[in-house]
JSON list of C-alpha atoms in Angstrom, two decimals:
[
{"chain": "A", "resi": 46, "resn": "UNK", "atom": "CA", "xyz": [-17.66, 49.95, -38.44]},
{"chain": "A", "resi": 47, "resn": "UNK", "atom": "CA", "xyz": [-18.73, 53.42, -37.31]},
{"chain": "A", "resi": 48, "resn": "UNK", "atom": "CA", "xyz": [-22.36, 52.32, -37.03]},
{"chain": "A", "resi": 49, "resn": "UNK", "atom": "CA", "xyz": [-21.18, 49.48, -34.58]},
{"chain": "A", "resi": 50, "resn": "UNK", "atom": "CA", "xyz": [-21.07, 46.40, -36.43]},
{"chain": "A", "resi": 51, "resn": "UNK", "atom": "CA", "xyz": [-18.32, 43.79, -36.63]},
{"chain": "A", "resi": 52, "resn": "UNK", "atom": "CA", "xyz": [-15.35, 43.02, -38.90]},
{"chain": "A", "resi": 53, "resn": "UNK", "atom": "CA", "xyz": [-17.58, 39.71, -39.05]},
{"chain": "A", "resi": 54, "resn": "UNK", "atom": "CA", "xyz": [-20.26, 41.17, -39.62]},
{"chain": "A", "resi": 55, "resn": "UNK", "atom": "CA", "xyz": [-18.68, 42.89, -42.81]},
{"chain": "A", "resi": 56, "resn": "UNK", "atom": "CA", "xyz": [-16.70, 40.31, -43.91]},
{"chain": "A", "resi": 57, "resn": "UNK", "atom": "CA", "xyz": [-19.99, 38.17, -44.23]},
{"chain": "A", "resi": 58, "resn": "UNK", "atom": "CA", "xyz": [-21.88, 41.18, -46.21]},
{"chain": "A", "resi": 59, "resn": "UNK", "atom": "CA", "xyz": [-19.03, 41.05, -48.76]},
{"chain": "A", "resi": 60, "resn": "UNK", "atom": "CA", "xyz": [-20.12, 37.60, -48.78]},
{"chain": "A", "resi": 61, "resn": "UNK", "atom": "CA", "xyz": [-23.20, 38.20, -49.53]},
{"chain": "A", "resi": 62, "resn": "UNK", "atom": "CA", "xyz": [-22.73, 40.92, -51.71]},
{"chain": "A", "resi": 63, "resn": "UNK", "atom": "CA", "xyz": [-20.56, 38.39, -53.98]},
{"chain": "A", "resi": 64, "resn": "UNK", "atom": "CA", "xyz": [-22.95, 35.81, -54.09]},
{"chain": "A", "resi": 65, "resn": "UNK", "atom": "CA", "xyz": [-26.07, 38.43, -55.06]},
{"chain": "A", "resi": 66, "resn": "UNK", "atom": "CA", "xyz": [-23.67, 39.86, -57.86]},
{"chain": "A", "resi": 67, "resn": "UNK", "atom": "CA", "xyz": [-22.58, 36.83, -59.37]},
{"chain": "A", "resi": 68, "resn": "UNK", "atom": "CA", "xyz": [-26.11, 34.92, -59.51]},
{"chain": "A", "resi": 69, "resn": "UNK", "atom": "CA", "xyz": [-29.24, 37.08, -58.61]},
{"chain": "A", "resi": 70, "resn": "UNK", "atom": "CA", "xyz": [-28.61, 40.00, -60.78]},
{"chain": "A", "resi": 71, "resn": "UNK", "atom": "CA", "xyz": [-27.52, 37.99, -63.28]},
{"chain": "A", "resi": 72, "resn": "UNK", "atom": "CA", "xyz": [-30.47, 35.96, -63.43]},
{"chain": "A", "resi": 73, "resn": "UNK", "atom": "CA", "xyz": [-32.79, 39.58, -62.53]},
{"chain": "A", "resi": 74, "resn": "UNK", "atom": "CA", "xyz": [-31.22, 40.45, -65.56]},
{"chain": "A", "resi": 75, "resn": "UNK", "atom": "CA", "xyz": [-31.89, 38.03, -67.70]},
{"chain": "A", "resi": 76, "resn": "UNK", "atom": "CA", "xyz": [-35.71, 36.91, -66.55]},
{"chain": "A", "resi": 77, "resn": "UNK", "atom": "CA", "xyz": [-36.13, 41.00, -67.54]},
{"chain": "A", "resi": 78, "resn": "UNK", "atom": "CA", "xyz": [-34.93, 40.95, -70.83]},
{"chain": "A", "resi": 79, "resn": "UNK", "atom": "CA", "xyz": [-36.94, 37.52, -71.23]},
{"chain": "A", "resi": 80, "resn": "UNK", "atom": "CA", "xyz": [-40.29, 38.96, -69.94]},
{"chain": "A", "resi": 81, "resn": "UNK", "atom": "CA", "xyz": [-39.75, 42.16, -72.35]},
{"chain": "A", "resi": 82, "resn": "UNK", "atom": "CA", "xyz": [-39.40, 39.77, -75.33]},
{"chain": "A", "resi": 83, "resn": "UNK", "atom": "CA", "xyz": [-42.19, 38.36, -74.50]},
{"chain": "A", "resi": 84, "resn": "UNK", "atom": "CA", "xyz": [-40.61, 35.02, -73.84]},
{"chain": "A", "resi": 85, "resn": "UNK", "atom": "CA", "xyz": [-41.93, 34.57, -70.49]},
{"chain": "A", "resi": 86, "resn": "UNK", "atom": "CA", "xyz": [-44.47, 32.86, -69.13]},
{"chain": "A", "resi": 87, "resn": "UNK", "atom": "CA", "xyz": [-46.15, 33.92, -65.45]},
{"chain": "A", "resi": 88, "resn": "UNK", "atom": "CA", "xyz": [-45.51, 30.84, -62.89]},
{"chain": "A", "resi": 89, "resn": "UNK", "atom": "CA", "xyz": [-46.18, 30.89, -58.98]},
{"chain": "A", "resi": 90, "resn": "UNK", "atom": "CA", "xyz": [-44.79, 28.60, -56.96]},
{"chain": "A", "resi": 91, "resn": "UNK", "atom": "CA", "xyz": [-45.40, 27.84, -53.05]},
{"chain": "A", "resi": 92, "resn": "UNK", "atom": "CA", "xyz": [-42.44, 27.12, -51.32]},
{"chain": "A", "resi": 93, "resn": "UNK", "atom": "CA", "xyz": [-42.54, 26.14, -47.27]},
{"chain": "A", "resi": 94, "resn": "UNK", "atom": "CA", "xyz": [-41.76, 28.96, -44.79]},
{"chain": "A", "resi": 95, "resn": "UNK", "atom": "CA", "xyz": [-41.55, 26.75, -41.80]},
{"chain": "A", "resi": 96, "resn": "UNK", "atom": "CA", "xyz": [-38.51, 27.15, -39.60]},
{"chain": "A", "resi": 97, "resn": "UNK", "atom": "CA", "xyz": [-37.27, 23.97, -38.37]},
{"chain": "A", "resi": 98, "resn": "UNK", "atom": "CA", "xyz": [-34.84, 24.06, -35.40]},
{"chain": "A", "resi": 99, "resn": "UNK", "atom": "CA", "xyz": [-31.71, 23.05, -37.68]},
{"chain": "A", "resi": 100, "resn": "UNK", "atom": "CA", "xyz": [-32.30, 26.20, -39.66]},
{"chain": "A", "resi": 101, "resn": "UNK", "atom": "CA", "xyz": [-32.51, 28.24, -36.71]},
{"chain": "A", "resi": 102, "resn": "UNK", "atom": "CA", "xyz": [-29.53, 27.38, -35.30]},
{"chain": "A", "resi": 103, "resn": "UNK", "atom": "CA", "xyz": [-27.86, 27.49, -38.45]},
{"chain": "A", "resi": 104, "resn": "UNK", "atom": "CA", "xyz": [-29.06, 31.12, -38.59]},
{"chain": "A", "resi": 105, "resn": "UNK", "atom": "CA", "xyz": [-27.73, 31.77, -35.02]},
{"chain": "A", "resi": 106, "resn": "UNK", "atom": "CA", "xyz": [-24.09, 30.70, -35.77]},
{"chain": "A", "resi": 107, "resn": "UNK", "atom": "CA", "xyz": [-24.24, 32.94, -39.03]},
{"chain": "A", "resi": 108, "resn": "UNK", "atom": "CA", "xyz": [-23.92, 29.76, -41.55]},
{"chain": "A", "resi": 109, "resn": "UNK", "atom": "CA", "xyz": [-24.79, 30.23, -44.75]},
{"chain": "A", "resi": 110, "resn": "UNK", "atom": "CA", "xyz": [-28.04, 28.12, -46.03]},
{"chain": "A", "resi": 111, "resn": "UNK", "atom": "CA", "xyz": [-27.74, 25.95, -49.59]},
{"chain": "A", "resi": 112, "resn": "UNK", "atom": "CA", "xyz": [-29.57, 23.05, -49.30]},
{"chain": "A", "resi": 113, "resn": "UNK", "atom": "CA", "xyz": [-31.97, 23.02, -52.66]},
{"chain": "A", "resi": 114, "resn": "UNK", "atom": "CA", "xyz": [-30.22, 21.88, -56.48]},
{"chain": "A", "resi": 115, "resn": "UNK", "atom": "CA", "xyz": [-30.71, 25.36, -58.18]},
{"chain": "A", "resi": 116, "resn": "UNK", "atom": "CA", "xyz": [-29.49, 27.03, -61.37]},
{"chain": "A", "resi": 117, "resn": "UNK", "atom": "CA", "xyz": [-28.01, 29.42, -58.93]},
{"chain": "A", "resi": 118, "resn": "UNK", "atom": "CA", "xyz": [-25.89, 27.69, -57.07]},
{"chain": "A", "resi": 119, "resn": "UNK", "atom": "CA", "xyz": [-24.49, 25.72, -59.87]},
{"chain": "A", "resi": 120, "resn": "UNK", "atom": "CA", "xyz": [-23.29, 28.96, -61.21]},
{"chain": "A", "resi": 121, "resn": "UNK", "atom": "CA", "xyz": [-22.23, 30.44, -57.44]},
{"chain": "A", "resi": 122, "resn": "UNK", "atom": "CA", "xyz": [-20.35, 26.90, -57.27]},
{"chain": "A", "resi": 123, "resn": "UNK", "atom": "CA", "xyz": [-18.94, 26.96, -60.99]},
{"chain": "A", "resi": 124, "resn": "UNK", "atom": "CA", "xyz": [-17.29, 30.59, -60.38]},
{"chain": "A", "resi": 125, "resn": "UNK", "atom": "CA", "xyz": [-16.24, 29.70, -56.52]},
{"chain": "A", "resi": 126, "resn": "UNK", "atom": "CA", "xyz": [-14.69, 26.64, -58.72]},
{"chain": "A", "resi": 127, "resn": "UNK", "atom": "CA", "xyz": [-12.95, 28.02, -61.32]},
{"chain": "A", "resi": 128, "resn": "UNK", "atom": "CA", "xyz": [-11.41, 30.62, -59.08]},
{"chain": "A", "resi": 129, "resn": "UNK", "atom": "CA", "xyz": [-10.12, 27.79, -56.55]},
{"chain": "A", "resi": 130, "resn": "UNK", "atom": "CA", "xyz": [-8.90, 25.90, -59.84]},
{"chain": "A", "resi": 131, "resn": "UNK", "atom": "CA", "xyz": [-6.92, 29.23, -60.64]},
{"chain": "A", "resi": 132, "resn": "UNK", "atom": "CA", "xyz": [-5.93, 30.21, -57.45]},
{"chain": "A", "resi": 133, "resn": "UNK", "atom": "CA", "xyz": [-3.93, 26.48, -57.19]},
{"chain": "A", "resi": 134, "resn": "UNK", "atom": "CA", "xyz": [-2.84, 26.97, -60.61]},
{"chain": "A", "resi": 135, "resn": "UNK", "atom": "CA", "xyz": [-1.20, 29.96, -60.21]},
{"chain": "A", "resi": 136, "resn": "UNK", "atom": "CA", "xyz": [0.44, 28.38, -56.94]},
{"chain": "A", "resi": 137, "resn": "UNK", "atom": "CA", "xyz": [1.58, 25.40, -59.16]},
{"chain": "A", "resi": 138, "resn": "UNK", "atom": "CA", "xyz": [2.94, 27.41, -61.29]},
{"chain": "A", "resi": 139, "resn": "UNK", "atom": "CA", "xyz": [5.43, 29.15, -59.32]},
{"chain": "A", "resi": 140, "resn": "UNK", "atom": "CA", "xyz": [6.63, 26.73, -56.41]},
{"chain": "A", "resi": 141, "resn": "UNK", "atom": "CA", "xyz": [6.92, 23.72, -59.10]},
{"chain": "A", "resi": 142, "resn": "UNK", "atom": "CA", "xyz": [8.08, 25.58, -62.14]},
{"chain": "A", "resi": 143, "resn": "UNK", "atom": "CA", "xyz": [10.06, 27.91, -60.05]},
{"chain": "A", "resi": 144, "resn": "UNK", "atom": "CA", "xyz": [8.72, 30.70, -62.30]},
{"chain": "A", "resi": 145, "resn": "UNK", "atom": "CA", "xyz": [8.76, 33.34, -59.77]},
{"chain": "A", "resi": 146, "resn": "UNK", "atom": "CA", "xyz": [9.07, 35.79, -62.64]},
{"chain": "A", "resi": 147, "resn": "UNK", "atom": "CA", "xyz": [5.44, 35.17, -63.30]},
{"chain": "A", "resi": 148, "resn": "UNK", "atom": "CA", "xyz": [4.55, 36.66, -60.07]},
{"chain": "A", "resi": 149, "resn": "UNK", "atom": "CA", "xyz": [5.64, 40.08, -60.41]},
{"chain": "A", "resi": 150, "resn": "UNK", "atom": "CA", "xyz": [3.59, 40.61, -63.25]},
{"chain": "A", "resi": 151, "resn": "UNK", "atom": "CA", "xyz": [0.25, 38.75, -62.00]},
{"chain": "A", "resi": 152, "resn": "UNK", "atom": "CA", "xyz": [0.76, 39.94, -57.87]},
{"chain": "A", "resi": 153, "resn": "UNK", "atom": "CA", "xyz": [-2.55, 41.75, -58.42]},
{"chain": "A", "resi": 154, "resn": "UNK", "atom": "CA", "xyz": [-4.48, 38.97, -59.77]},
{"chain": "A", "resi": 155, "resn": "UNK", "atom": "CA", "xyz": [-3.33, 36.22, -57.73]},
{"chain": "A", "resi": 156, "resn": "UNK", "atom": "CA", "xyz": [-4.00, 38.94, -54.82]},
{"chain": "A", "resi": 157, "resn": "UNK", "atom": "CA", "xyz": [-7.80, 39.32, -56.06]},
{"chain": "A", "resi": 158, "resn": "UNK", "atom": "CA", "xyz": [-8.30, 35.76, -56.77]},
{"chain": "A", "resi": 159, "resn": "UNK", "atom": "CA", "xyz": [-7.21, 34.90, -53.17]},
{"chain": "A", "resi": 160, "resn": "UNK", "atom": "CA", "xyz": [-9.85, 37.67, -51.80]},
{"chain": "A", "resi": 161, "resn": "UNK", "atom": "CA", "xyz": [-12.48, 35.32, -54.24]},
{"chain": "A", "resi": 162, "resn": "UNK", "atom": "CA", "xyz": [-11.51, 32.46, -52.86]},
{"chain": "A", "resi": 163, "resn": "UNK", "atom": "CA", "xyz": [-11.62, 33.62, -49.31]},
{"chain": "A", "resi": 164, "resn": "UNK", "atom": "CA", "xyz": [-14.89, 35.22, -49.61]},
{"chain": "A", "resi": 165, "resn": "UNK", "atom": "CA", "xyz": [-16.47, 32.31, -51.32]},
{"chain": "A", "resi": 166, "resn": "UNK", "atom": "CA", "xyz": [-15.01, 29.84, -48.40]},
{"chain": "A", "resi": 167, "resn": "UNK", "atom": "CA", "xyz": [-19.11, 29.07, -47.60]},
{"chain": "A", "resi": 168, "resn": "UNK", "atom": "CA", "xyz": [-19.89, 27.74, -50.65]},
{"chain": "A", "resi": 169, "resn": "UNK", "atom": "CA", "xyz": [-16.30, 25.45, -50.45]},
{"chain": "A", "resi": 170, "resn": "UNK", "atom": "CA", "xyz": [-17.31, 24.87, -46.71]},
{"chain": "A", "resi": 171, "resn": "UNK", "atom": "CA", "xyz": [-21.20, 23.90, -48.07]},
{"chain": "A", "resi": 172, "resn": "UNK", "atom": "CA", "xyz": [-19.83, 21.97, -51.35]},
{"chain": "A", "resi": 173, "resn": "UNK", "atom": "CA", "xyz": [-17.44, 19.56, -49.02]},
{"chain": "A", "resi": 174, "resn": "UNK", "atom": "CA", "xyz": [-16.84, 20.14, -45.09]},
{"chain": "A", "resi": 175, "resn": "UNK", "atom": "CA", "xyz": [-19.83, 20.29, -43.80]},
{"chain": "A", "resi": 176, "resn": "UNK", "atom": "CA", "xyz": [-22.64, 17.15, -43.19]},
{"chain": "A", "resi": 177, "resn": "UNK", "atom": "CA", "xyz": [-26.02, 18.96, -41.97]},
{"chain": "A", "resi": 178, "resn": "UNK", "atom": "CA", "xyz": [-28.68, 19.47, -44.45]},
{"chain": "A", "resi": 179, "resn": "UNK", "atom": "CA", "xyz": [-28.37, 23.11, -46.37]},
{"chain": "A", "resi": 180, "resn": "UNK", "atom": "CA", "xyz": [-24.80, 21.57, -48.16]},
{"chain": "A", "resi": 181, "resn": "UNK", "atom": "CA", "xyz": [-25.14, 21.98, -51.55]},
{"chain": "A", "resi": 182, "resn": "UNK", "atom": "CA", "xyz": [-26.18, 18.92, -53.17]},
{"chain": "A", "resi": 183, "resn": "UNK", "atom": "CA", "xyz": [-23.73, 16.68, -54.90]},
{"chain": "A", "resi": 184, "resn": "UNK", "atom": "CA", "xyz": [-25.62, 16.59, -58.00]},
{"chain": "A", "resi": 185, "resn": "UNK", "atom": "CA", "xyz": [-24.60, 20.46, -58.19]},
{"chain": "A", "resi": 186, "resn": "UNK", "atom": "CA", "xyz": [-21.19, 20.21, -57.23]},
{"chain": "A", "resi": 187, "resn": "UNK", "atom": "CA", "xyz": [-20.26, 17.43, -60.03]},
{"chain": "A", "resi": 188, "resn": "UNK", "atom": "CA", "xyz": [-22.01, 20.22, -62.26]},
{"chain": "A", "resi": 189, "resn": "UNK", "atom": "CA", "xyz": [-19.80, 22.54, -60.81]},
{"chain": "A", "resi": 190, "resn": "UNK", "atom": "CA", "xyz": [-17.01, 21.09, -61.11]},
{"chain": "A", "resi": 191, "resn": "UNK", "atom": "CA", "xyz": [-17.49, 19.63, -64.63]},
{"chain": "A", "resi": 192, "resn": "UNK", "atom": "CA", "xyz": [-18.14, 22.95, -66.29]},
{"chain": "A", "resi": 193, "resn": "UNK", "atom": "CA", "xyz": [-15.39, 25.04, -64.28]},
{"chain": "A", "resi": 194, "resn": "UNK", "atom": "CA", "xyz": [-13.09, 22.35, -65.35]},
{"chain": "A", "resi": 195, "resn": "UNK", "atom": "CA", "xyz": [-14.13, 22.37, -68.97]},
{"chain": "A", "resi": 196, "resn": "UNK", "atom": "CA", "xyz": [-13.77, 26.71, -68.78]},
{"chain": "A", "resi": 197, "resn": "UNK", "atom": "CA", "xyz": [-10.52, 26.24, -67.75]},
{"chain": "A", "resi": 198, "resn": "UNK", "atom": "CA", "xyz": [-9.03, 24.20, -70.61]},
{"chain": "A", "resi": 199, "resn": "UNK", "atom": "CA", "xyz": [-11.07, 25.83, -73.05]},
{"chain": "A", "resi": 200, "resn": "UNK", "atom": "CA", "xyz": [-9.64, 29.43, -72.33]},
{"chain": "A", "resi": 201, "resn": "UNK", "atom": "CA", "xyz": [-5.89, 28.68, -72.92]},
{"chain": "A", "resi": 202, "resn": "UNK", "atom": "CA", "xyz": [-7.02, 27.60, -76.22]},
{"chain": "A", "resi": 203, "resn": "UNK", "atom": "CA", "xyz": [-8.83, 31.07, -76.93]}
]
């Protein structure tokens, strides 16, 4: 803020920041341990640098671009899921149950999960709002969905 940016402009670096830590240092990480093993194999690929005028605008209005069916974004969408799925849980849990009791004990989690989910808004906004053509792909949001849903009734059984 000193250096004269935005509360937008931060609130979409945390953004950012999010989505690097949860997929492309994860997958930095792992393509280096692969390549030390020995594991790896050298690939280039050419991908297409033109700039249509969709993008652009996109880029203008600070909107986040999706758009392609990777690895990544399965993963960004399976976390934004599973915190979403636990966010509404939690919610469940204490205006149907009436187990307000729960809440004293779990204030700081449900607080941090409802920073995740608000930070990851893009990638709900990209999985099912919007209709241009960087939305994530439906292909990866049934992926998405599928395994976040399968992590969350797994772990009560762990």
């Amino acid at each position: 803020m000193n250096c004269g940016s935005t509360v937008k402009i931060w609130w979409n670096l945390e953004r950012m920041w999010m989505i690097r830590r949860t997929t492309a240092f994860l997958f930095g990480f792992i393509d280096a341990i692969i390549k030390q093993l020995g594991l790896s194999q050298k690939a280039f690929a050419l991908t297409s640098k033109v700039v249509e005028e969709d993008a652009s605008t996109r880029f203008e209005q600070e909107i986040i671009e999706f758009g392609s069916s990777s690895v990544i974004f399965t993963l960004l969408g399976s976390l934004a899921m599973m915190n979403l799925f636990c966010l509404v849980g939690a919610t469940l849990n204490m205006v149907v149950l009436q187990n307000f009791g729960a809440l004293g004990n779990l204030i700081s989690q449900v607080f941090l999960c409802g920073m995740t989910v608000l930070i990851n808004f893009p990638v709900y906004e990209a999985m099912f709002f919007r209709k241009d053509k960087s939305i994530i792909p439906f292909s990866v949001v049934f992926k998405s969905f599928v395994v976040a849903s399968l992590a969350c009734l797994i772990m009560p059984l762990i």
